[in-house]
mmCIF file of C-alpha atoms in Angstrom:
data_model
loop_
_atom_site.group_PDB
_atom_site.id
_atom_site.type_symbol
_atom_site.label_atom_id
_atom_site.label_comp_id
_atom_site.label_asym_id
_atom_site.label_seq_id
_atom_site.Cartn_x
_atom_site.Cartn_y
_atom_site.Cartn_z
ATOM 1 C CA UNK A 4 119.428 92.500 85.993
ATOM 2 C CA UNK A 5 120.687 89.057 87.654
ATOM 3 C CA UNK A 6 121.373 88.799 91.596
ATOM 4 C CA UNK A 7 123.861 88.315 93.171
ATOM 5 C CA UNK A 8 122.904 84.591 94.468
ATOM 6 C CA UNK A 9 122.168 83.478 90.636
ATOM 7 C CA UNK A 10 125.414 84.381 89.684
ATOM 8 C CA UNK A 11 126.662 82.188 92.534
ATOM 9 C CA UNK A 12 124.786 79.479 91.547
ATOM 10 C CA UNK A 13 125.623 79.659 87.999
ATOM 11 C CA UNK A 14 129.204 79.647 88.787
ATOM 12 C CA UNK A 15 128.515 76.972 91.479
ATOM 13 C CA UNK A 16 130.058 79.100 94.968
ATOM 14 C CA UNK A 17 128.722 80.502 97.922
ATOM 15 C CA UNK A 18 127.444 84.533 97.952
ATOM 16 C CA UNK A 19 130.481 85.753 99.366
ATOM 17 C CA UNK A 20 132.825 83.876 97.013
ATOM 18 C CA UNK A 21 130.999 85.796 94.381
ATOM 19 C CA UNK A 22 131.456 89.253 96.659
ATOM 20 C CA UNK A 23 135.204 88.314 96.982
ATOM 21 C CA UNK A 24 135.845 87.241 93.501
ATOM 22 C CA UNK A 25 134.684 90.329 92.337
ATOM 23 C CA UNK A 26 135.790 92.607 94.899
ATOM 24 C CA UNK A 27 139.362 91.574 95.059
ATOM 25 C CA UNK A 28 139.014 91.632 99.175
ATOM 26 C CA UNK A 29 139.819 88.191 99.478
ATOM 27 C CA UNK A 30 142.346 85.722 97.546
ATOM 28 C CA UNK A 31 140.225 84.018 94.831
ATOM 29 C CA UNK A 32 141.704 80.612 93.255
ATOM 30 C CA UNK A 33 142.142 82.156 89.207
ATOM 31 C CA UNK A 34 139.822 79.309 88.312
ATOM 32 C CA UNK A 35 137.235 80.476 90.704
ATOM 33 C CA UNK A 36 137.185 84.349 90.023
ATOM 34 C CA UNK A 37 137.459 83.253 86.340
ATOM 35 C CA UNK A 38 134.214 81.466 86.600
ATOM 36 C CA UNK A 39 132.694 84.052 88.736
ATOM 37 C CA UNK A 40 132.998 86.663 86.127
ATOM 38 C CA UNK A 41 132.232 84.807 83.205
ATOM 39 C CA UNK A 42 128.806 83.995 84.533
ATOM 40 C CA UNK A 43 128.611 87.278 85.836
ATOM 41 C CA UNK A 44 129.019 88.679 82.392
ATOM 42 C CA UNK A 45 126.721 86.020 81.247
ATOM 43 C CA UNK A 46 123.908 86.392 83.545
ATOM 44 C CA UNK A 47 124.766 90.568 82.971
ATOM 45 C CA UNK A 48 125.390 90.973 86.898
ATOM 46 C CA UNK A 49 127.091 94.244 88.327
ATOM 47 C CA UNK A 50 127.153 94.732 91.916
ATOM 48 C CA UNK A 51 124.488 97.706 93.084
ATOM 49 C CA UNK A 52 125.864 101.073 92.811
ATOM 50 C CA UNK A 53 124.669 102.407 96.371
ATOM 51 C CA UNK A 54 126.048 99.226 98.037
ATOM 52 C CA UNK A 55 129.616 100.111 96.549
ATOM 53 C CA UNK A 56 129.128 103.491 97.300
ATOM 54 C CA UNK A 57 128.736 102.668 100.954
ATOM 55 C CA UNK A 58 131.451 99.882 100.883
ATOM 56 C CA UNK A 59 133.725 102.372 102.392
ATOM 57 C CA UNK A 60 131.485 102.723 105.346
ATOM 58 C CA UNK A 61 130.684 98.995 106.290
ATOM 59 C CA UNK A 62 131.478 98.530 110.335
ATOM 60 C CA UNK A 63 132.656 94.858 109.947
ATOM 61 C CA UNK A 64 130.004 94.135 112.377
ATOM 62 C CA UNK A 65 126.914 91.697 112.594
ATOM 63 C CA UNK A 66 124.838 92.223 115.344
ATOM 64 C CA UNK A 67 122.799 89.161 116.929
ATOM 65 C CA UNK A 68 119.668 88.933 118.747
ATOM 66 C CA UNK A 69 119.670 86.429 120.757
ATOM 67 C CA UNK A 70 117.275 86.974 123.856
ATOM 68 C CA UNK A 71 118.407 85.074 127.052
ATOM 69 C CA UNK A 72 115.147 84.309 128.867
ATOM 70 C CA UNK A 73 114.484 81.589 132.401
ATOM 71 C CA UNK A 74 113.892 79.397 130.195
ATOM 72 C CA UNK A 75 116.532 79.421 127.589
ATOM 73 C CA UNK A 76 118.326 75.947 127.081
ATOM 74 C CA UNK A 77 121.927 77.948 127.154
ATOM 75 C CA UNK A 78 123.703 75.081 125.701
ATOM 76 C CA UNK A 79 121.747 74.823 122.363
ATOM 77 C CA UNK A 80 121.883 78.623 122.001
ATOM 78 C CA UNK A 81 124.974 79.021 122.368
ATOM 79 C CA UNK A 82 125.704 76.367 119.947
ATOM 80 C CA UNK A 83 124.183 78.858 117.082
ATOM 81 C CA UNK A 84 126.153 82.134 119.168
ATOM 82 C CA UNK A 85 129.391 80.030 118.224
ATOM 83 C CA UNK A 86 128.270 79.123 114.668
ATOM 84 C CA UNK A 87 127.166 82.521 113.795
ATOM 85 C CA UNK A 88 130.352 83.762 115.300
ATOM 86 C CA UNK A 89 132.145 81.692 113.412
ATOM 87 C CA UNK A 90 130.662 82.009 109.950
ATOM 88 C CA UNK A 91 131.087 86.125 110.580
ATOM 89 C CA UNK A 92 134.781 86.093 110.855
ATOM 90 C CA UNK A 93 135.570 83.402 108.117
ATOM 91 C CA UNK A 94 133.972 86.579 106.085
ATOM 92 C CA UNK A 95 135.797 89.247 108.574
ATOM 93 C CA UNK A 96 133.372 89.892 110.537
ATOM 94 C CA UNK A 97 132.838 90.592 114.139
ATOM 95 C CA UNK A 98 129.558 89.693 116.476
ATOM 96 C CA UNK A 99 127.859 92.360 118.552
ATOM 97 C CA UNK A 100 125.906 90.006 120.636
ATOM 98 C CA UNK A 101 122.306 91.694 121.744
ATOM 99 C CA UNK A 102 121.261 89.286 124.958
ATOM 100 C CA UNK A 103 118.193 91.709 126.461
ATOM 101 C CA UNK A 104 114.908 90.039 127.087
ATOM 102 C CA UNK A 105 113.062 92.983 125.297
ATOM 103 C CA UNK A 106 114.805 91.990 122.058
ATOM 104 C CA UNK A 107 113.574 94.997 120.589
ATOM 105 C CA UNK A 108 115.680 97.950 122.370
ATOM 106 C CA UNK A 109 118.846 95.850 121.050
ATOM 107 C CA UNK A 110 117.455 95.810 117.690
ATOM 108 C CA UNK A 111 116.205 99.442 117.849
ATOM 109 C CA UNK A 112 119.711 100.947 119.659
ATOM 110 C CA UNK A 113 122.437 99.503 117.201
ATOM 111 C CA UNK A 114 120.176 100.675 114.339
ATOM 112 C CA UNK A 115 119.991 103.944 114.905
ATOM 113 C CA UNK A 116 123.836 104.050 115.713
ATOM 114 C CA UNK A 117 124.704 102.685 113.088
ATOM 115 C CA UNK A 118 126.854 99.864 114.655
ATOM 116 C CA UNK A 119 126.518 97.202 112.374
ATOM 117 C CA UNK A 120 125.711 96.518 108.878
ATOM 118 C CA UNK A 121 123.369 94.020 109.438
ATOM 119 C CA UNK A 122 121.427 91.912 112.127
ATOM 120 C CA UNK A 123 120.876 88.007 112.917
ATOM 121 C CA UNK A 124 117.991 86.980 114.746
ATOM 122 C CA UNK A 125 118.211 83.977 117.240
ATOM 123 C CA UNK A 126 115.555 82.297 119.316
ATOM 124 C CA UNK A 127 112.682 83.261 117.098
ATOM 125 C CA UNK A 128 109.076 83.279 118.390
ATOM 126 C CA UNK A 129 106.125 82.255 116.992
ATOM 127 C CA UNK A 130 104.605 86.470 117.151
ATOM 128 C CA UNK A 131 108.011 87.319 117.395
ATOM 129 C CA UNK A 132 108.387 91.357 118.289
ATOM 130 C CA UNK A 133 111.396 91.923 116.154
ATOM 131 C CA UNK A 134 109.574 91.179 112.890
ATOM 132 C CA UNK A 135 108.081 94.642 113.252
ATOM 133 C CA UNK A 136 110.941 96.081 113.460
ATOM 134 C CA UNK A 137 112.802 94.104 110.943
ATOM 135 C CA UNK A 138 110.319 95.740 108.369
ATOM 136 C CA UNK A 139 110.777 98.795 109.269
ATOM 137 C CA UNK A 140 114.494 99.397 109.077
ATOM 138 C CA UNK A 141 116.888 99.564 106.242
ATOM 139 C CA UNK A 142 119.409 97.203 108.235
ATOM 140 C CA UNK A 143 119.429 93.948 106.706
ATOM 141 C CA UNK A 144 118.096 91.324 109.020
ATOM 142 C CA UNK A 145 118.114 87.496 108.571
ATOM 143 C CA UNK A 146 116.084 85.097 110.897
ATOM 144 C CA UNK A 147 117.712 81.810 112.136
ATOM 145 C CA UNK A 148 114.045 80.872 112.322
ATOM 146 C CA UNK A 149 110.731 81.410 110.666
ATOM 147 C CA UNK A 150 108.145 83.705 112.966
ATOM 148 C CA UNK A 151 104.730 82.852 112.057
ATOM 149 C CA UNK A 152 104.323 86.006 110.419
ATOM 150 C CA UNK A 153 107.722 86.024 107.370
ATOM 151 C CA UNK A 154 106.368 87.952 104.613
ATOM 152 C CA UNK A 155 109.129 90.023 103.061
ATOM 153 C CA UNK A 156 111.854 88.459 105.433
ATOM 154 C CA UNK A 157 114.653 86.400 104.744
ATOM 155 C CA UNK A 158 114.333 83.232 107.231
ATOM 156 C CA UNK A 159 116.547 80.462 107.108
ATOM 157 C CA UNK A 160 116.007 77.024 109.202
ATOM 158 C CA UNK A 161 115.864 73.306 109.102
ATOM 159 C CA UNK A 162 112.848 72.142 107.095
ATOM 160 C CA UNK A 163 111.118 70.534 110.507
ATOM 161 C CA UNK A 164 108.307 69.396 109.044
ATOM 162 C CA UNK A 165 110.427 67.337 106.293
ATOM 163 C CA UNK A 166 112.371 66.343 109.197
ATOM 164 C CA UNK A 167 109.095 65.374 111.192
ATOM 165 C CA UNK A 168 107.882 63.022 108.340
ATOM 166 C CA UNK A 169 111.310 61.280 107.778
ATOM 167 C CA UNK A 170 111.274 60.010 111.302
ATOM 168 C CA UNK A 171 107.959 59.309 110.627
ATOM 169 C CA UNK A 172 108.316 57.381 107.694
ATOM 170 C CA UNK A 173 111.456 55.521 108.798
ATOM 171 C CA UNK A 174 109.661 53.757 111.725
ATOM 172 C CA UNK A 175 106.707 53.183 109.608
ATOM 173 C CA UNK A 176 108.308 51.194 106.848
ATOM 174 C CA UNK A 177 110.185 49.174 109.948
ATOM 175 C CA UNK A 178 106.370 48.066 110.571
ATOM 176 C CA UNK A 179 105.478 50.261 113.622
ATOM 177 C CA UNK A 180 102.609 50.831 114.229
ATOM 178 C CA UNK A 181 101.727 52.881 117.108
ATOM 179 C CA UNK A 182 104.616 55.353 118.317
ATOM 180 C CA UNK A 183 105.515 58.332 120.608
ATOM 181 C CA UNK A 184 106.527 61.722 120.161
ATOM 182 C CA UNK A 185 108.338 63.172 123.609
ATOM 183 C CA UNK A 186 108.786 66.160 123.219
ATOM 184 C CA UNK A 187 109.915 69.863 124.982
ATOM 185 C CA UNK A 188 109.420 71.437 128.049
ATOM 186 C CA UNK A 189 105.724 72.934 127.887
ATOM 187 C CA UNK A 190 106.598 76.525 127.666
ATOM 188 C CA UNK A 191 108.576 76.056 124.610
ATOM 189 C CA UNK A 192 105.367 75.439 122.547
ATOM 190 C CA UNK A 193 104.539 78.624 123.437
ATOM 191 C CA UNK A 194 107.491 80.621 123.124
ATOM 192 C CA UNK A 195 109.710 78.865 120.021
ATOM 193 C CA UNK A 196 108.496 78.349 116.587
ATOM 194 C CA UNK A 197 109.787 74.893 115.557
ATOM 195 C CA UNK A 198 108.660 72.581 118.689
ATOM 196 C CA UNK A 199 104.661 73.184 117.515
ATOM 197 C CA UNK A 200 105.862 72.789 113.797
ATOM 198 C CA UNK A 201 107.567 69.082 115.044
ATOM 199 C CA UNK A 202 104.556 68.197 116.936
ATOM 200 C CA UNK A 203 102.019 69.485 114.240
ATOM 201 C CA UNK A 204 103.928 67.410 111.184
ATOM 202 C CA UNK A 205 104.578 64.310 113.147
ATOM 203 C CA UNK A 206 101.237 64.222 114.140
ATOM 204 C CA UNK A 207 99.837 64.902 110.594
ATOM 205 C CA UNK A 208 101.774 62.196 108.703
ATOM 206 C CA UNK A 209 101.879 59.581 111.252
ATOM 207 C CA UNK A 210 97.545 60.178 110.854
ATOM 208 C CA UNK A 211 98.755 59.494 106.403
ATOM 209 C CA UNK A 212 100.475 56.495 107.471
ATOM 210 C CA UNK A 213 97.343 55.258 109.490
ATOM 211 C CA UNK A 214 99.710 55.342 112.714
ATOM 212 C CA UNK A 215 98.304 55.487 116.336
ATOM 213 C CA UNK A 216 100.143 58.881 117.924
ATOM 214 C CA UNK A 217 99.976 60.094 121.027
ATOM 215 C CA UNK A 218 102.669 63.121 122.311
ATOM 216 C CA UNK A 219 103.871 64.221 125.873
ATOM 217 C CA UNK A 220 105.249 67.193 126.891
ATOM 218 C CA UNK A 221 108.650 67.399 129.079
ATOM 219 C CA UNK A 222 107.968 69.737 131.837
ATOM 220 C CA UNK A 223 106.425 73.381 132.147
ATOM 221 C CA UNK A 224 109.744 75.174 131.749
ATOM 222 C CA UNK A 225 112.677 73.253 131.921
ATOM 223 C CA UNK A 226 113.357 69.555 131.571
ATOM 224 C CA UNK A 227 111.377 67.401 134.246
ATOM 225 C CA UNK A 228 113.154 63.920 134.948
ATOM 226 C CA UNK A 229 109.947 62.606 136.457
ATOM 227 C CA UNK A 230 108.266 64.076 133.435
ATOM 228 C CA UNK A 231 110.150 62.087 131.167
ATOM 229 C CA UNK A 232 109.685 59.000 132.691
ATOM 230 C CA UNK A 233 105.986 59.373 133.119
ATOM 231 C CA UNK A 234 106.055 60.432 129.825
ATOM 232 C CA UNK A 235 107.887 56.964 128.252
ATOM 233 C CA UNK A 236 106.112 54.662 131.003
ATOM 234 C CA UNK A 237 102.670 56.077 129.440
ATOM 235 C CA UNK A 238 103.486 55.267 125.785
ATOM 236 C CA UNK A 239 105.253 51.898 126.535
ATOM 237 C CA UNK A 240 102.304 51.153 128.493
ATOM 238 C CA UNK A 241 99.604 52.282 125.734
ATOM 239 C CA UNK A 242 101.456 49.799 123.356
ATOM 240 C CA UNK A 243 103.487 52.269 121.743
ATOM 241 C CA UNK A 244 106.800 50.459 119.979
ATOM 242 C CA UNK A 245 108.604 53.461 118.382
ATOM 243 C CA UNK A 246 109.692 56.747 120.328
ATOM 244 C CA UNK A 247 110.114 59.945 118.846
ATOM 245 C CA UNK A 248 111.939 62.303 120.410
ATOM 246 C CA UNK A 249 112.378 66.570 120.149
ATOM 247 C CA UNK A 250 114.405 67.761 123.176
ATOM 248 C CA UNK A 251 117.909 68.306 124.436
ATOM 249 C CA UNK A 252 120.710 66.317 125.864
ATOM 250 C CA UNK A 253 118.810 65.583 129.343
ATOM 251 C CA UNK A 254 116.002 64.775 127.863
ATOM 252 C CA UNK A 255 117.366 62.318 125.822
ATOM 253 C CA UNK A 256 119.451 61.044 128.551
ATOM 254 C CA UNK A 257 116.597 60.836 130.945
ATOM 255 C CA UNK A 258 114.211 58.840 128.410
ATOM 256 C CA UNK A 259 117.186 56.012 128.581
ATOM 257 C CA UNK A 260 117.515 56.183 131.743
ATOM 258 C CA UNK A 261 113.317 55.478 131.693
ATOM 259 C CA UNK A 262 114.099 52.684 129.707
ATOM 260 C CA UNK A 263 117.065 50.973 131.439
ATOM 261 C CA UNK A 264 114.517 51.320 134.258
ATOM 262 C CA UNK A 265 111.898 49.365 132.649
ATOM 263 C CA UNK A 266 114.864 46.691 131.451
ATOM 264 C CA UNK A 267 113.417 47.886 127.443
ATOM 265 C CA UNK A 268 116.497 47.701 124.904
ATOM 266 C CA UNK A 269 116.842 49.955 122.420
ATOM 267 C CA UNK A 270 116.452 48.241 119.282
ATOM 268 C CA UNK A 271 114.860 45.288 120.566
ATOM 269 C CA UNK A 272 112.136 45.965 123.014
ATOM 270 C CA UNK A 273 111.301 49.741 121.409
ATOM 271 C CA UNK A 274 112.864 52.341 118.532
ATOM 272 C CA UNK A 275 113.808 55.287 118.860
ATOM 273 C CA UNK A 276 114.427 58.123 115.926
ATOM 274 C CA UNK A 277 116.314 61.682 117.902
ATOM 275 C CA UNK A 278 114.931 64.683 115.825
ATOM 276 C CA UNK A 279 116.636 67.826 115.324
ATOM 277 C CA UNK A 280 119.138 66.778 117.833
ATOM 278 C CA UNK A 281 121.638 70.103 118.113
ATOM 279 C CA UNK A 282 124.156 68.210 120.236
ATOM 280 C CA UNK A 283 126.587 65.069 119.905
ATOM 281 C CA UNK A 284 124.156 62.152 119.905
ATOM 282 C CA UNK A 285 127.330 60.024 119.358
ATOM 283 C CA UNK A 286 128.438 61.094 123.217
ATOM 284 C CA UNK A 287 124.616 59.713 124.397
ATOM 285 C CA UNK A 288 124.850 56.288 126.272
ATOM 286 C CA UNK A 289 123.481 54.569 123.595
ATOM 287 C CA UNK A 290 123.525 54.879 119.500
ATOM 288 C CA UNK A 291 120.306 56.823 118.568
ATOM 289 C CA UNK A 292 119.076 57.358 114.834
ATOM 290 C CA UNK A 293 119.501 61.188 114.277
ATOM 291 C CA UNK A 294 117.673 63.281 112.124
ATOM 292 C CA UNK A 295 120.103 66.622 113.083
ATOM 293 C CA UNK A 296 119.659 70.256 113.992
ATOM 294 C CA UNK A 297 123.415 71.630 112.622
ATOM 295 C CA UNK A 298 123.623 75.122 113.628
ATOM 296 C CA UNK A 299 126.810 75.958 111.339
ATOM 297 C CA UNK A 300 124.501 75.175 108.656
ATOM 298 C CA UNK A 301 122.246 77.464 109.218
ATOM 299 C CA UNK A 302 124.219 80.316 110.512
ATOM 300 C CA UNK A 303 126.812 79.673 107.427
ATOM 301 C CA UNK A 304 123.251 80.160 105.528
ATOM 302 C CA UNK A 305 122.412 83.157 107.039
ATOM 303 C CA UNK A 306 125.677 84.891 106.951
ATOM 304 C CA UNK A 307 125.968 84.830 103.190
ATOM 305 C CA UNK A 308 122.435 85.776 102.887
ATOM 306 C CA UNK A 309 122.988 89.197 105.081
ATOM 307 C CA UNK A 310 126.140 90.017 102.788
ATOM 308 C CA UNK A 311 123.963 89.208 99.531
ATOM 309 C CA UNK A 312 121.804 91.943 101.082
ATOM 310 C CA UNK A 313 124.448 94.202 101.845
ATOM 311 C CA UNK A 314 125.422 93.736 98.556
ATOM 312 C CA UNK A 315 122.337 94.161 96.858
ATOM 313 C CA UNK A 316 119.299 95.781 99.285
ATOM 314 C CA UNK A 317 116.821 95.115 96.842
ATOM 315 C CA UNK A 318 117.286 91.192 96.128
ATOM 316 C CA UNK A 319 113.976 89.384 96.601
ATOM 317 C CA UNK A 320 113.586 87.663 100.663
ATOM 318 C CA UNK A 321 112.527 84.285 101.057
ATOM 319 C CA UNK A 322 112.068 81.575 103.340
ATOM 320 C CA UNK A 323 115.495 79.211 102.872
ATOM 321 C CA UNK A 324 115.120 76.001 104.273
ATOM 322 C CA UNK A 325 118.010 73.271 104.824
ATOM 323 C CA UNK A 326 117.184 69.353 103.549
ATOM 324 C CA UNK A 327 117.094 67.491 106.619
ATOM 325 C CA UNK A 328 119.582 64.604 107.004
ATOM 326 C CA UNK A 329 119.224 60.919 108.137
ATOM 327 C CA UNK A 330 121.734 59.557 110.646
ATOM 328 C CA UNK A 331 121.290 55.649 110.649
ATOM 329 C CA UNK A 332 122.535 54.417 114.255
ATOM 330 C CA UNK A 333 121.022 51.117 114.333
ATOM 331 C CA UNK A 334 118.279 52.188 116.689
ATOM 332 C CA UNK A 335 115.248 51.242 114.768
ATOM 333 C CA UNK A 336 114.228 47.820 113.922
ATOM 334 C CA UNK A 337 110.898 45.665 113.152
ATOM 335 C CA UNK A 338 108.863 45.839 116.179
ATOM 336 C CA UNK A 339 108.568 43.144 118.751
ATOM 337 C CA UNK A 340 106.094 39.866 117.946
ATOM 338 C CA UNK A 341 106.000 41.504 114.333
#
C-alpha cells in the first residue's frame, strides 16, 4: 500500500496538505483536495487504521529537545526553537520545550505521560544519548540533525558536505589556490555533529581540487576574538587568498574586524565564502557570499515528517537532507597577481 509522502508527491503538496485534504480538519482549495484524492485513489492510499483510531486522542503537542549546555550559542538555537515553533502551530500545534542538560529524562518523562504525540530533537551530538531512546519508544521522533549513529531514524538537515564542496568549488574556479577554513569554537567538534562534517568535506575536496588547506579553530568553548585574529593573520600570512568560514555572527564579525586590521579588502586583497550562516549575513559590515543554514527549512521538514508518522507509524525512516543554496554577494573574485 502507498505512503502517505508518495501520495504527496504525486499530487505535488506537503504531508500535511495530504493529512488535511483528506481529513477535512483544515480548509482545502477544491482543486487541491481534488488532486489529493485522485492520486490517493491512484496510488491506492488509505490512511492507517490505528492512527485514525487514536486521532481522537492526539494532545496537539510536539515536544522538543533542545539541551541548553555552557556552551550553547543561544542565538542560533533559538533560531530553530522559533522555527519549530512556528511550523507546529501553522499545523495546530503547540511546543513543549525540553531544555535539561541530561536530554534523556525530558525525553523519557513526556513519554511515559503521554504528553505529546511526538518529539523533535535539537542540538544533536555526534553519540547523541537520545538515539537510544528514540528506538526504543513508540513516540515518533525526528532529528534536526544526523547523530553518527541514524539507522532506523528519521533525520533531517542541511546537506553540509554538499554545502562544504560548493564553497569549495566556487573559490576554486575563481583561481584560488590555497584557502582557509575558520571555523568553531573547539568544543563544538566535539559536541555537534555538523562542524566535523564541514571541516572533514572541505578538507576532502579542496585535496580533489589540488588546493593547499589549512583550518583553525575559534576558541575552546566560546568565540575567542584573539583567536580569530590569530587565526586569519596565520592563513593570510601562509599565502592563503580565499577564507572559508563556519561560525556565528561574532565570529564573522571578528574575522573583518582581523581584516580591516590588516587594511585586506574583501574582494580585492582576499575572498571570503560564509557557510551555513544561520543568521542575517545581509546585517554583517560587509557583503559576504552565503552558502545558508535556514532553520524554517528544516524544522518545516521535520514537522511534516513527525505528522507523516503520526499518520502512518510504520512508513520507512530516512535521512532527509535539504540542497544547499548559493548566495552570490560579490565577495569572491580572481585572486591577487593572478
Amino acid at each position: 500500500m502507498a505512503r502517505i509522502d508518495e501520495v504527496a508527491a504525486a499530487a505535488g503538496v506537503s504531508i500535511s496538505t495530504v493529512s488535511y485534504a483528506l481529513s477535512g480538519k483544515r480548509p482545502i482549495s477544491p482543486d487541491t483536495r481534488r488532486r489529493v484524492i485522485d492520486a490517493a485513489h491512484r496510488l491506492g492510499y488509505a490512511p492507517n487504521a490505528g492512527a485514525r483510531m487514536l486521532a481522537g486522542r492526539l494532545t496537539h503537542i510536539f515536544a522538543l529537545t533542545e539541551p541548553l549546555r555552557r556552551e550553547t550559542h543561544a542565538p542560533t538555537h533559538m533560531s530553530f526553537v522559533l522555527a519549530a515553533a512556528v511550523a507546529a502551530r501553522r499545523h495546530d500545534y503547540d511546543i513543549l520545550l525540553l531544555t535539561d542538560q541530561q536530554a534523556s529524562a525530558g525525553m523519557q518523562r513526556v513519554t511515559a505521560s503521554g504528553l505529546v504525540d511526538a518529539i523533535l530533537v535539537l542540538d544533536v551530538a555526534p553519540d547523541d544519548e537520545r538515539v537510544a531512546i528514540a528506538r526504543s519508544i513508540t513516540t515518533p521522533t525526528v532529528f534536526i540533525g544526523i547523530p553518527d549513529d541514524h539507522e532506523g531514524l528519521d533525520c533531517v538537515d542541511l546537506d553540509f558536505e554538499a554545502a562544504a564542496r560548493l564553497a569549495v568549488d566556487r573559490v576554486a574556479d575563481a583561481g584560488h589556490r590555497r584557502i582557509a577554513l575558520i571555523g568553531q569554537p573547539a568544543s563544538t567538534y566535539r559536541l555537534s555533529n555538523f562542524p566535523p562534517r564541514v571541516r572533514r568535506a572541505v578538507a576532502e575536496h579542496a585535496a580533489h581540487r589540488a588546493l593547499e588547506h589549512s583550518f583553525a579553530t575559534t576558541g575552546e568553548v566560546v568565540t575567542d576574538a584573539d583567536a580569530v585574529r590569530a587565526a586569519v593573520n596565520d592563513a593570510l600570512d601562509a599565502g592563503a587568498t580565499a577564507l572559508l568560514l563556519h561560525g556565528v555572527d561574532d565570529m564573522h564579525a571578528a574575522v573583518l574586524a582581523a581584516l580591516a586590521e590588516r587594511g585586506a579588502e574583501v574582494g580585492a586583497d582576499v575572498s571570503i565564502v560564509s557557510i551555513a550562516a544561520s543568521f542575517d549575513t545581509t546585517k554583517l559590515p560587509t557583503q559576504l557570499d552565503t552558502i545558508p543554514l535556514i532553520p524554517e527549512a528544516s524544522c518545516d521538514l521535520a514537522v511534516d515528517l513527525a505528522l507523516a508518522r503520526i499518520d502512518d507509524p510504520r512508513r520507512p525512516a530516512g535521512i532527509h537532507l535539504l540542497a544547499p543554496v548559493y548566495r552570490d554577494a560579490g565577495s569572491v573574485t580572481t585572486p591577487p597577481h593572478a
